[in-house]
Short mmCIF file of C-alpha atoms and ligand atoms in Angstrom, two decimals:
data_model
loop_
_atom_site.label_atom_id
_atom_site.label_comp_id
_atom_site.label_asym_id
_atom_site.label_seq_id
_atom_site.Cartn_x
_atom_site.Cartn_y
_atom_site.Cartn_z
CA UNK A 1 84.46 87.52 101.71
CA UNK A 2 85.01 84.11 103.27
CA UNK A 3 87.76 83.76 105.96
CA UNK A 4 87.43 80.16 107.00
CA UNK A 5 89.08 78.25 104.06
CA UNK A 6 89.11 74.59 104.35
CA UNK A 7 90.10 72.55 101.19
CA UNK A 8 88.21 69.54 100.32
CA UNK A 9 90.70 67.24 101.75
CA UNK A 10 94.31 68.01 103.22
CA UNK A 11 96.94 67.14 100.57
CA UNK A 12 99.98 65.62 102.09
CA UNK A 13 101.83 64.51 98.99
CA UNK A 14 103.69 67.83 98.63
CA UNK A 15 106.97 66.64 100.32
CA UNK A 16 106.91 63.27 98.93
CA UNK A 17 106.25 63.85 95.08
CA UNK A 18 108.74 65.67 92.98
CA UNK A 19 107.39 68.83 91.44
CA UNK A 20 105.84 68.00 88.02
CA UNK A 21 103.59 70.62 86.91
CA UNK A 22 102.94 74.27 88.03
CA UNK A 23 99.59 75.93 87.00
CA UNK A 24 100.03 79.63 86.61
CA UNK A 25 96.95 81.64 87.19
CA UNK A 26 96.74 85.39 86.37
CA UNK A 27 94.13 87.13 88.46
CA UNK A 28 92.59 90.53 88.69
CA UNK A 29 89.53 90.71 91.10
CA UNK A 30 88.81 86.98 91.33
CA UNK A 31 88.19 86.44 95.00
CA UNK A 32 84.87 84.79 94.18
CA UNK A 33 86.66 82.22 92.03
CA UNK A 34 89.99 81.25 93.38
CA UNK A 35 88.88 78.96 96.19
CA UNK A 36 86.84 76.77 93.77
CA UNK A 37 89.69 76.66 91.31
CA UNK A 38 91.94 75.27 93.94
CA UNK A 39 89.70 72.64 95.08
CA UNK A 40 88.98 71.44 91.36
CA UNK A 41 92.90 71.47 90.69
CA UNK A 42 93.44 69.30 93.60
CA UNK A 43 91.11 66.84 92.31
CA UNK A 44 92.28 66.70 88.60
CA UNK A 45 96.04 66.78 89.71
CA UNK A 46 95.75 64.35 92.59
CA UNK A 47 98.63 61.90 92.39
CA UNK A 48 101.12 64.38 90.62
CA UNK A 49 103.50 66.65 92.11
CA UNK A 50 101.86 70.07 91.39
CA UNK A 51 101.60 73.50 92.68
CA UNK A 52 99.51 76.43 91.60
CA UNK A 53 100.97 80.11 91.37
CA UNK A 54 98.48 82.94 91.42
CA UNK A 55 99.86 86.11 89.93
CA UNK A 56 97.70 88.80 91.24
CA UNK A 57 97.92 92.51 90.35
CA UNK A 58 97.16 93.87 93.80
CA UNK A 59 93.33 93.18 93.30
CA UNK A 60 90.95 95.53 95.16
CA UNK A 61 88.73 92.61 96.19
CA UNK A 62 91.29 90.92 98.29
CA UNK A 63 92.37 88.15 95.98
CA UNK A 64 95.91 88.11 97.23
CA UNK A 65 94.97 87.73 100.89
CA UNK A 66 92.58 85.06 100.21
CA UNK A 67 95.24 83.14 98.29
CA UNK A 68 97.61 83.54 101.07
CA UNK A 69 95.16 82.12 103.54
CA UNK A 70 94.60 79.17 101.34
CA UNK A 71 98.27 78.73 100.94
CA UNK A 72 98.77 78.51 104.66
CA UNK A 73 96.63 75.38 104.53
CA UNK A 74 98.22 73.95 101.49
CA UNK A 75 101.72 74.01 100.19
CA UNK A 76 100.42 73.55 96.69
CA UNK A 77 99.31 77.17 96.73
CA UNK A 78 101.69 80.04 96.04
CA UNK A 79 101.35 83.64 95.19
CA UNK A 80 103.28 86.52 93.36
CA UNK A 81 101.47 89.73 94.25
CA UNK A 82 102.42 92.70 91.84
CA UNK A 83 101.99 96.10 92.86
CA UNK A 84 101.49 99.09 90.48
CA UNK A 85 101.50 96.73 87.65
CA UNK A 86 98.97 95.38 85.09
CA UNK A 87 98.88 92.99 82.30
CA UNK A 88 97.96 89.24 81.85
CA UNK A 89 100.89 88.37 79.64
CA UNK A 90 103.57 90.06 81.91
CA UNK A 91 101.80 88.27 84.75
CA UNK A 92 102.00 84.84 83.24
CA UNK A 93 105.78 85.36 82.38
CA UNK A 94 106.57 86.29 86.02
CA UNK A 95 104.51 83.34 87.26
CA UNK A 96 106.36 80.84 85.08
CA UNK A 97 109.73 82.33 86.18
CA UNK A 98 108.69 81.94 89.80
CA UNK A 99 108.41 78.20 89.66
CA UNK A 100 110.89 75.21 89.19
CA UNK A 101 108.42 72.93 87.71
CA UNK A 102 109.52 71.28 84.22
CA UNK A 103 105.91 71.72 82.75
CA UNK A 104 103.90 74.89 83.17
CA UNK A 105 100.23 75.14 82.56
CA UNK A 106 98.47 78.48 82.23
CA UNK A 107 94.90 78.79 83.04
CA UNK A 108 92.39 81.76 83.72
CA UNK A 109 91.21 82.22 87.47
CA UNK A 110 87.47 82.59 86.59
CA UNK A 111 86.75 78.96 86.06
CA UNK A 112 86.08 79.39 82.41
CA UNK A 113 88.85 76.97 81.36
CA UNK A 114 87.37 73.46 82.29
CA UNK A 115 89.99 71.89 84.42
CA UNK A 116 89.00 68.43 83.07
CA UNK A 117 91.20 69.21 79.99
CA UNK A 118 94.22 69.94 82.30
CA UNK A 119 95.67 66.40 82.63
CA UNK A 120 95.38 65.91 79.00
CA UNK A 121 97.31 69.09 78.35
CA UNK A 122 100.07 68.00 80.62
CA UNK A 123 100.03 64.52 79.19
CA UNK A 124 100.39 65.69 75.77
CA UNK A 125 103.73 67.13 76.81
CA UNK A 126 104.90 64.59 79.18
CA UNK A 127 104.12 61.66 77.23
CA UNK A 128 102.83 62.80 73.81
CA UNK A 129 106.08 64.63 72.71
CA UNK A 130 104.56 68.06 72.34
CA UNK A 131 106.47 71.20 73.43
CA UNK A 132 103.27 73.15 73.77
CA UNK A 133 99.75 71.80 74.20
CA UNK A 134 96.88 74.15 73.65
CA UNK A 135 93.30 74.08 74.81
CA UNK A 136 91.30 74.86 71.86
CA UNK A 137 87.81 75.89 71.35
CA UNK A 138 87.90 75.56 67.60
CA UNK A 139 88.30 71.86 66.78
CA UNK A 140 85.82 69.18 67.23
CA UNK A 141 85.03 68.65 70.83
CA UNK A 142 85.72 72.11 71.78
CA UNK A 143 83.38 75.14 71.92
CA UNK A 144 82.92 78.93 72.97
CA UNK A 145 80.20 78.38 75.50
CA UNK A 146 77.51 81.00 75.52
CA UNK A 147 79.31 83.81 73.89
CA UNK A 148 76.97 86.03 71.83
CA UNK A 149 77.42 86.24 68.11
CA UNK A 150 79.30 89.51 68.30
CA UNK A 151 81.82 88.07 70.63
CA UNK A 152 82.26 84.93 68.51
CA UNK A 153 82.73 87.05 65.35
CA UNK A 154 85.24 89.45 67.09
CA UNK A 155 87.30 86.45 68.34
CA UNK A 156 87.32 84.72 64.96
CA UNK A 157 88.54 87.90 63.27
CA UNK A 158 91.31 88.31 65.97
CA UNK A 159 92.19 84.63 65.54
CA UNK A 160 92.66 85.06 61.85
CA UNK A 161 94.85 88.12 62.44
CA UNK A 162 96.91 86.07 64.81
CA UNK A 163 97.04 83.10 62.42
CA UNK A 164 98.27 85.44 59.68
CA UNK A 165 100.93 87.30 61.81
CA UNK A 166 102.24 84.04 63.06
CA UNK A 167 101.99 82.22 59.79
CA UNK A 168 100.54 79.34 61.64
CA UNK A 169 97.50 76.94 61.39
CA UNK A 170 97.20 76.55 65.12
CA UNK A 171 93.34 76.52 65.39
CA UNK A 172 93.21 78.78 68.70
CA UNK A 173 96.35 80.93 69.07
CA UNK A 174 94.33 83.28 71.13
CA UNK A 175 93.77 80.49 73.77
CA UNK A 176 94.81 81.55 77.45
CA UNK A 177 94.65 77.82 78.52
CA UNK A 178 97.79 75.78 77.43
CA UNK A 179 100.63 73.90 78.83
CA UNK A 180 104.40 74.28 77.90
CA UNK A 181 107.60 72.66 78.45
CA UNK A 182 109.88 74.88 80.54
CA UNK A 183 112.80 74.78 78.08
CA UNK A 184 110.62 75.65 75.15
CA UNK A 185 109.40 78.68 77.11
CA UNK A 186 112.94 79.83 77.98
CA UNK A 187 113.92 79.74 74.45
CA UNK A 188 111.18 82.10 73.48
CA UNK A 189 111.64 84.30 76.68
CA UNK A 190 114.35 86.85 75.43
CA UNK A 191 112.27 87.81 72.46
CA UNK A 192 108.76 88.06 74.13
CA UNK A 193 106.97 91.37 73.69
CA UNK A 194 104.95 90.85 76.97
CA UNK A 195 102.36 93.38 75.70
CA UNK A 196 98.57 92.77 76.73
CA UNK A 197 96.57 89.72 76.96
CA UNK A 198 97.72 87.10 74.52
CA UNK A 199 100.81 85.36 75.85
CA UNK A 200 100.50 82.15 73.73
CA UNK A 201 100.71 84.10 70.43
CA UNK A 202 103.59 85.93 71.84
CA UNK A 203 105.43 82.77 72.77
CA UNK A 204 104.65 81.00 69.46
CA UNK A 205 105.91 84.06 67.62
CA UNK A 206 109.01 84.62 69.60
CA UNK A 207 110.13 80.92 69.58
CA UNK A 208 113.42 80.67 67.62
CA UNK A 209 112.33 77.28 66.26
CA UNK A 210 108.74 76.29 65.45
CA UNK A 211 107.22 74.49 68.52
CA UNK A 212 105.78 71.00 68.37
CA UNK A 213 102.04 71.76 68.97
CA UNK A 214 99.26 69.44 70.38
CA UNK A 215 95.73 70.76 70.32
CA UNK A 216 93.40 69.65 73.03
CA UNK A 217 89.69 70.65 72.51
CA UNK A 218 87.79 71.96 75.57
CA UNK A 219 84.55 73.85 76.26
CA UNK A 220 84.92 77.48 77.20
CA UNK A 221 82.62 77.81 80.28
CA UNK A 222 80.49 81.05 80.94
CA UNK A 223 81.77 83.19 83.78
CA UNK A 224 79.64 82.89 87.03
CA UNK A 225 81.38 85.38 89.39
CA UNK A 226 83.40 88.42 88.89
CA UNK A 227 83.87 90.38 85.62
CA UNK A 228 85.61 90.05 82.40
CA UNK A 229 88.53 92.51 81.78
CA UNK A 230 88.15 92.50 78.10
CA UNK A 231 87.64 96.13 76.72
CA UNK A 232 88.97 98.61 74.37
CA UNK A 233 92.29 98.55 75.89
CA UNK A 234 92.56 94.76 75.45
CA UNK A 235 91.73 95.13 71.80
CA UNK A 236 94.27 97.99 71.31
CA UNK A 237 97.08 95.96 73.17
CA UNK A 238 96.11 93.02 70.83
CA UNK A 239 96.65 95.05 67.82
CA UNK A 240 99.96 96.44 69.18
CA UNK A 241 101.12 92.76 69.78
CA UNK A 242 100.44 91.88 66.26
CA UNK A 243 102.20 94.95 65.06
CA UNK A 244 105.21 94.31 67.25
CA UNK A 245 105.49 90.59 65.89
CA UNK A 246 105.39 91.63 62.37
CA UNK A 247 106.69 95.05 61.36
CA UNK A 248 107.98 95.59 64.87
CA UNK A 249 110.79 93.35 63.96
CA UNK A 250 112.03 96.00 61.43
CA UNK A 251 110.85 99.45 62.93
CA UNK A 252 110.03 100.14 66.66
CA UNK A 253 106.26 100.36 67.13
CA UNK A 254 106.95 103.51 69.09
CA UNK A 255 108.43 105.32 66.10
CA UNK A 256 105.51 104.39 63.92
CA UNK A 257 103.02 105.73 66.55
CA UNK A 258 105.10 109.01 66.83
CA UNK A 259 105.04 109.34 63.11
CA UNK A 260 101.21 108.69 62.85
CA UNK A 261 100.73 111.42 65.47
CA UNK A 262 102.95 113.82 63.59
CA UNK A 263 100.89 113.19 60.45
CA UNK A 264 97.86 114.05 62.29
CA UNK A 265 99.70 117.17 63.55
CA UNK A 266 100.10 118.33 59.96
CA UNK A 267 96.27 118.32 59.52
CA UNK A 268 95.99 120.27 62.83
CA UNK A 269 98.50 122.75 61.67
CA UNK A 270 96.67 123.32 58.36
CA UNK A 271 93.23 123.73 59.90
CA UNK A 272 94.55 126.31 62.35
CA UNK A 273 96.32 128.19 59.57
CA UNK A 274 93.19 128.22 57.30
CA UNK A 275 90.92 129.25 60.00
CA UNK A 276 93.10 132.36 61.13
CA UNK A 277 93.80 133.24 57.54
CA UNK A 278 89.86 133.11 57.17
CA UNK A 279 89.46 135.54 60.05
CA UNK A 280 92.05 138.06 58.35
CA UNK A 281 95.07 137.30 60.35
CA UNK A 282 98.56 138.06 58.65
CA UNK A 283 100.31 134.90 57.45
CA UNK A 284 103.05 135.10 59.81
CA UNK A 285 100.64 135.43 62.80
CA UNK A 286 98.58 132.62 61.46
CA UNK A 287 101.54 130.27 60.74
CA UNK A 288 103.15 130.87 64.18
CA UNK A 289 99.85 130.12 65.96
CA UNK A 290 99.50 127.00 63.80
CA UNK A 291 103.03 125.80 64.88
CA UNK A 292 102.30 126.41 68.58
CA UNK A 293 98.97 124.53 68.37
CA UNK A 294 100.33 121.66 66.32
CA UNK A 295 103.23 121.08 68.68
CA UNK A 296 100.89 121.10 71.78
CA UNK A 297 98.53 118.64 70.00
CA UNK A 298 101.47 116.36 69.09
CA UNK A 299 102.75 116.57 72.75
CA UNK A 300 99.21 115.62 74.39
CA UNK A 301 98.64 112.92 71.77
CA UNK A 302 102.00 111.39 72.13
CA UNK A 303 101.75 111.69 75.93
CA UNK A 304 98.54 109.57 75.97
CA UNK A 305 98.97 107.28 72.93
CA UNK A 306 102.66 106.87 71.97
CA UNK A 307 103.98 107.08 75.57
CA UNK A 308 100.74 105.73 77.35
CA UNK A 309 103.17 103.57 79.46
CA UNK A 310 105.18 106.67 80.55
CA UNK A 311 102.45 109.16 80.71
CA UNK A 312 103.45 112.54 82.25
CA UNK A 313 100.90 113.95 84.65
CA UNK A 314 100.46 117.12 86.72
CA UNK A 315 103.54 119.45 86.87
CA UNK A 316 105.67 116.88 85.20
CA UNK A 317 103.38 117.13 82.23
CA UNK A 318 104.04 120.99 82.07
CA UNK A 319 107.75 120.37 82.11
CA UNK A 320 107.38 117.79 79.38
CA UNK A 321 105.47 120.20 77.15
CA UNK A 322 108.22 122.83 77.57
CA UNK A 323 111.04 120.37 76.76
CA UNK A 324 108.90 119.14 73.77
CA UNK A 325 108.60 122.63 72.53
CA UNK A 326 112.39 123.16 72.87
CA UNK A 327 113.15 119.84 70.99
CA UNK A 328 110.57 120.70 68.26
CA UNK A 329 112.05 123.98 67.63
CA UNK A 330 115.60 122.63 67.16
CA UNK A 331 113.81 119.86 64.93
CA UNK A 332 112.41 122.65 62.86
CA UNK A 333 115.82 124.23 62.48
CA UNK A 334 117.18 120.89 61.37
CA UNK A 335 114.31 120.39 59.00
CA UNK A 336 114.93 123.66 57.19
CA UNK A 337 118.65 123.15 57.37
CA UNK A 338 118.68 119.62 55.71
CA UNK A 339 115.74 120.54 53.36
CA UNK A 340 117.70 123.56 52.04
CA UNK A 341 120.88 121.67 51.62
CA UNK A 342 119.07 118.84 49.80
CA UNK A 343 117.37 121.47 47.41
CA UNK A 344 120.75 122.58 46.31
CA UNK A 345 121.79 118.90 45.34
CA UNK A 346 118.50 117.66 43.97
CA UNK A 347 116.13 119.61 41.60
CA UNK A 348 112.99 117.73 42.83
CA UNK A 349 111.49 120.05 45.37
CA UNK A 350 109.46 117.41 47.18
CA UNK A 351 112.61 115.22 47.78
CA UNK A 352 114.25 118.06 49.68
CA UNK A 353 110.90 118.74 51.66
CA UNK A 354 110.53 114.99 52.53
CA UNK A 355 114.13 114.81 53.59
CA UNK A 356 113.77 117.80 55.86
CA UNK A 357 110.54 116.56 57.43
CA UNK A 358 111.99 113.06 58.14
CA UNK A 359 115.32 114.30 59.64
CA UNK A 360 113.22 116.71 61.81
CA UNK A 361 110.78 113.91 62.91
CA UNK A 362 113.57 111.40 63.75
CA UNK A 363 115.42 114.19 65.83
CA UNK A 364 112.05 114.91 67.56
CA UNK A 365 111.53 111.21 68.19
CA UNK A 366 114.99 110.45 69.40
CA UNK A 367 115.31 113.59 71.56
CA UNK A 368 111.90 113.36 73.23
CA UNK A 369 112.27 109.67 73.99
CA UNK A 370 115.46 110.50 76.07
CA UNK A 371 114.38 113.90 77.53
CA UNK A 372 110.66 114.33 77.54
CA UNK A 373 109.39 110.80 78.25
CA UNK A 374 112.58 109.43 79.77
CA UNK A 375 112.21 106.23 81.73
N1 GDD B 1 97.36 89.50 87.00
C1 GDD B 1 96.59 89.90 86.10
N2 GDD B 1 96.67 91.18 85.54
N3 GDD B 1 95.56 89.13 85.60
C2 GDD B 1 94.56 89.65 84.75
C3 GDD B 1 94.74 90.87 84.12
C4 GDD B 1 95.77 91.72 84.59
O1 GDD B 1 95.97 92.91 83.94
N4 GDD B 1 93.59 90.99 83.24
C5 GDD B 1 92.97 89.85 83.30
N5 GDD B 1 93.45 88.95 84.23
C6 GDD B 1 93.01 87.66 84.65
C7 GDD B 1 91.60 87.58 85.00
O2 GDD B 1 91.38 87.75 86.43
C8 GDD B 1 91.29 86.18 84.56
O3 GDD B 1 91.75 85.14 85.58
C9 GDD B 1 92.26 85.91 83.24
O4 GDD B 1 93.09 86.87 83.40
C10 GDD B 1 91.37 86.19 81.93
O5 GDD B 1 90.72 87.43 82.05
P1 GDD B 1 89.22 87.62 81.69
O6 GDD B 1 88.95 89.05 81.65
O7 GDD B 1 88.18 86.67 82.23
O8 GDD B 1 89.45 87.27 80.00
P2 GDD B 1 88.24 86.65 79.13
O9 GDD B 1 87.28 85.70 79.48
O10 GDD B 1 87.58 87.91 78.38
O11 GDD B 1 89.31 86.21 77.93
C11 GDD B 1 89.55 84.85 77.84
O12 GDD B 1 89.42 84.34 76.51
C12 GDD B 1 90.57 84.53 75.76
C13 GDD B 1 90.37 83.86 74.50
O13 GDD B 1 89.62 84.67 73.61
C14 GDD B 1 90.88 84.39 78.52
O14 GDD B 1 90.66 83.03 78.65
C15 GDD B 1 91.99 84.66 77.86
O15 GDD B 1 93.04 83.97 78.45
C16 GDD B 1 91.74 84.02 76.37
O16 GDD B 1 92.91 84.26 75.68
MN1 MN B 2 87.22 85.11 81.48
#
């Protein structure tokens, strides 16, 4: 790592020009790129009052230290270092909240977003009347660089999903390269989901009024240093964001996940029951074992899927399992009680059965969210 940071030329306009634009750059292990990024920003933004805010999630490669070192030589450069936190979207939100600038640009820290397009993004807002200006790869003059066919197809698919969820024809709602007027961001702020990677979709979907959009083509460059953070988790979080922005308006996504897990638990229950009966066990023994196994199955799956963000580990996991058994036992009593009561009022057996299951499931969800996986 380099310790002798010298910017191309010292920038002295900081105190004279009013702050016009802030560039928010989320970083996770981008030490090999931040210096060049600052240099190119000082070229394309020369003559404007600007600052760049790196929001670094405590990168292990020393990105934060490096940014601070650069920042001692230039008042244009600031940092928000987050410890024990992750997430591109939430990083961008916190970066925007850390600046006073009336226009904010968001850009990756790996040099894949070509800075040449940055002044056009800012101008589209300042003089073009747009509330948000989006760097897009999918209109004439833009491009996805050297992505392989698989990645292009995946991105297209995700783009379609985003467009459908938003009901928008924005060509590149997945873009992480855009500029926005501060007041437009602030109107969307209270409703942001802040899940995962795609902050632009989140902002567009959370805005109480449709935002005036400008689309600015640019070429996505290939990454030369450091590594991409895309992976299974990014894809899962994208699915979650889309779910939250659509059905999430009516039913909490966590409840849906909890019910999916519960549904799988029914299969586990039946599998254990059948196996034990096949081995010659008495029904009551087999049914008891099936209940015990299915509850444990539900606990562990909820712990790593439904409550991944509050996952219990070590001794706390054992405590959680015990509380989940206790809650589920009461849930079963409620299930049987409601079911039996309903059966006395409605002759359709399955209505009574489903009512019992639903009340039991909601009880389990509500109680375990405050006791087992409390914040
Ligand atoms: N603070 C923080 N926290 N930064 C992160 C995190 C995180 O959890 N994850 C990734 N980053 C930073 C990276 O360091 C990089 O500066 C930027 O976010 C984008 O991450 P990449 O891993 O390089 O993303 P990509 O190249 O696969 O994805 C790009 O394409 C998308 C369009 O399909 C990015 O440009 C996205 O912003 C864009 O939406
Ligand atoms: Mn990248």
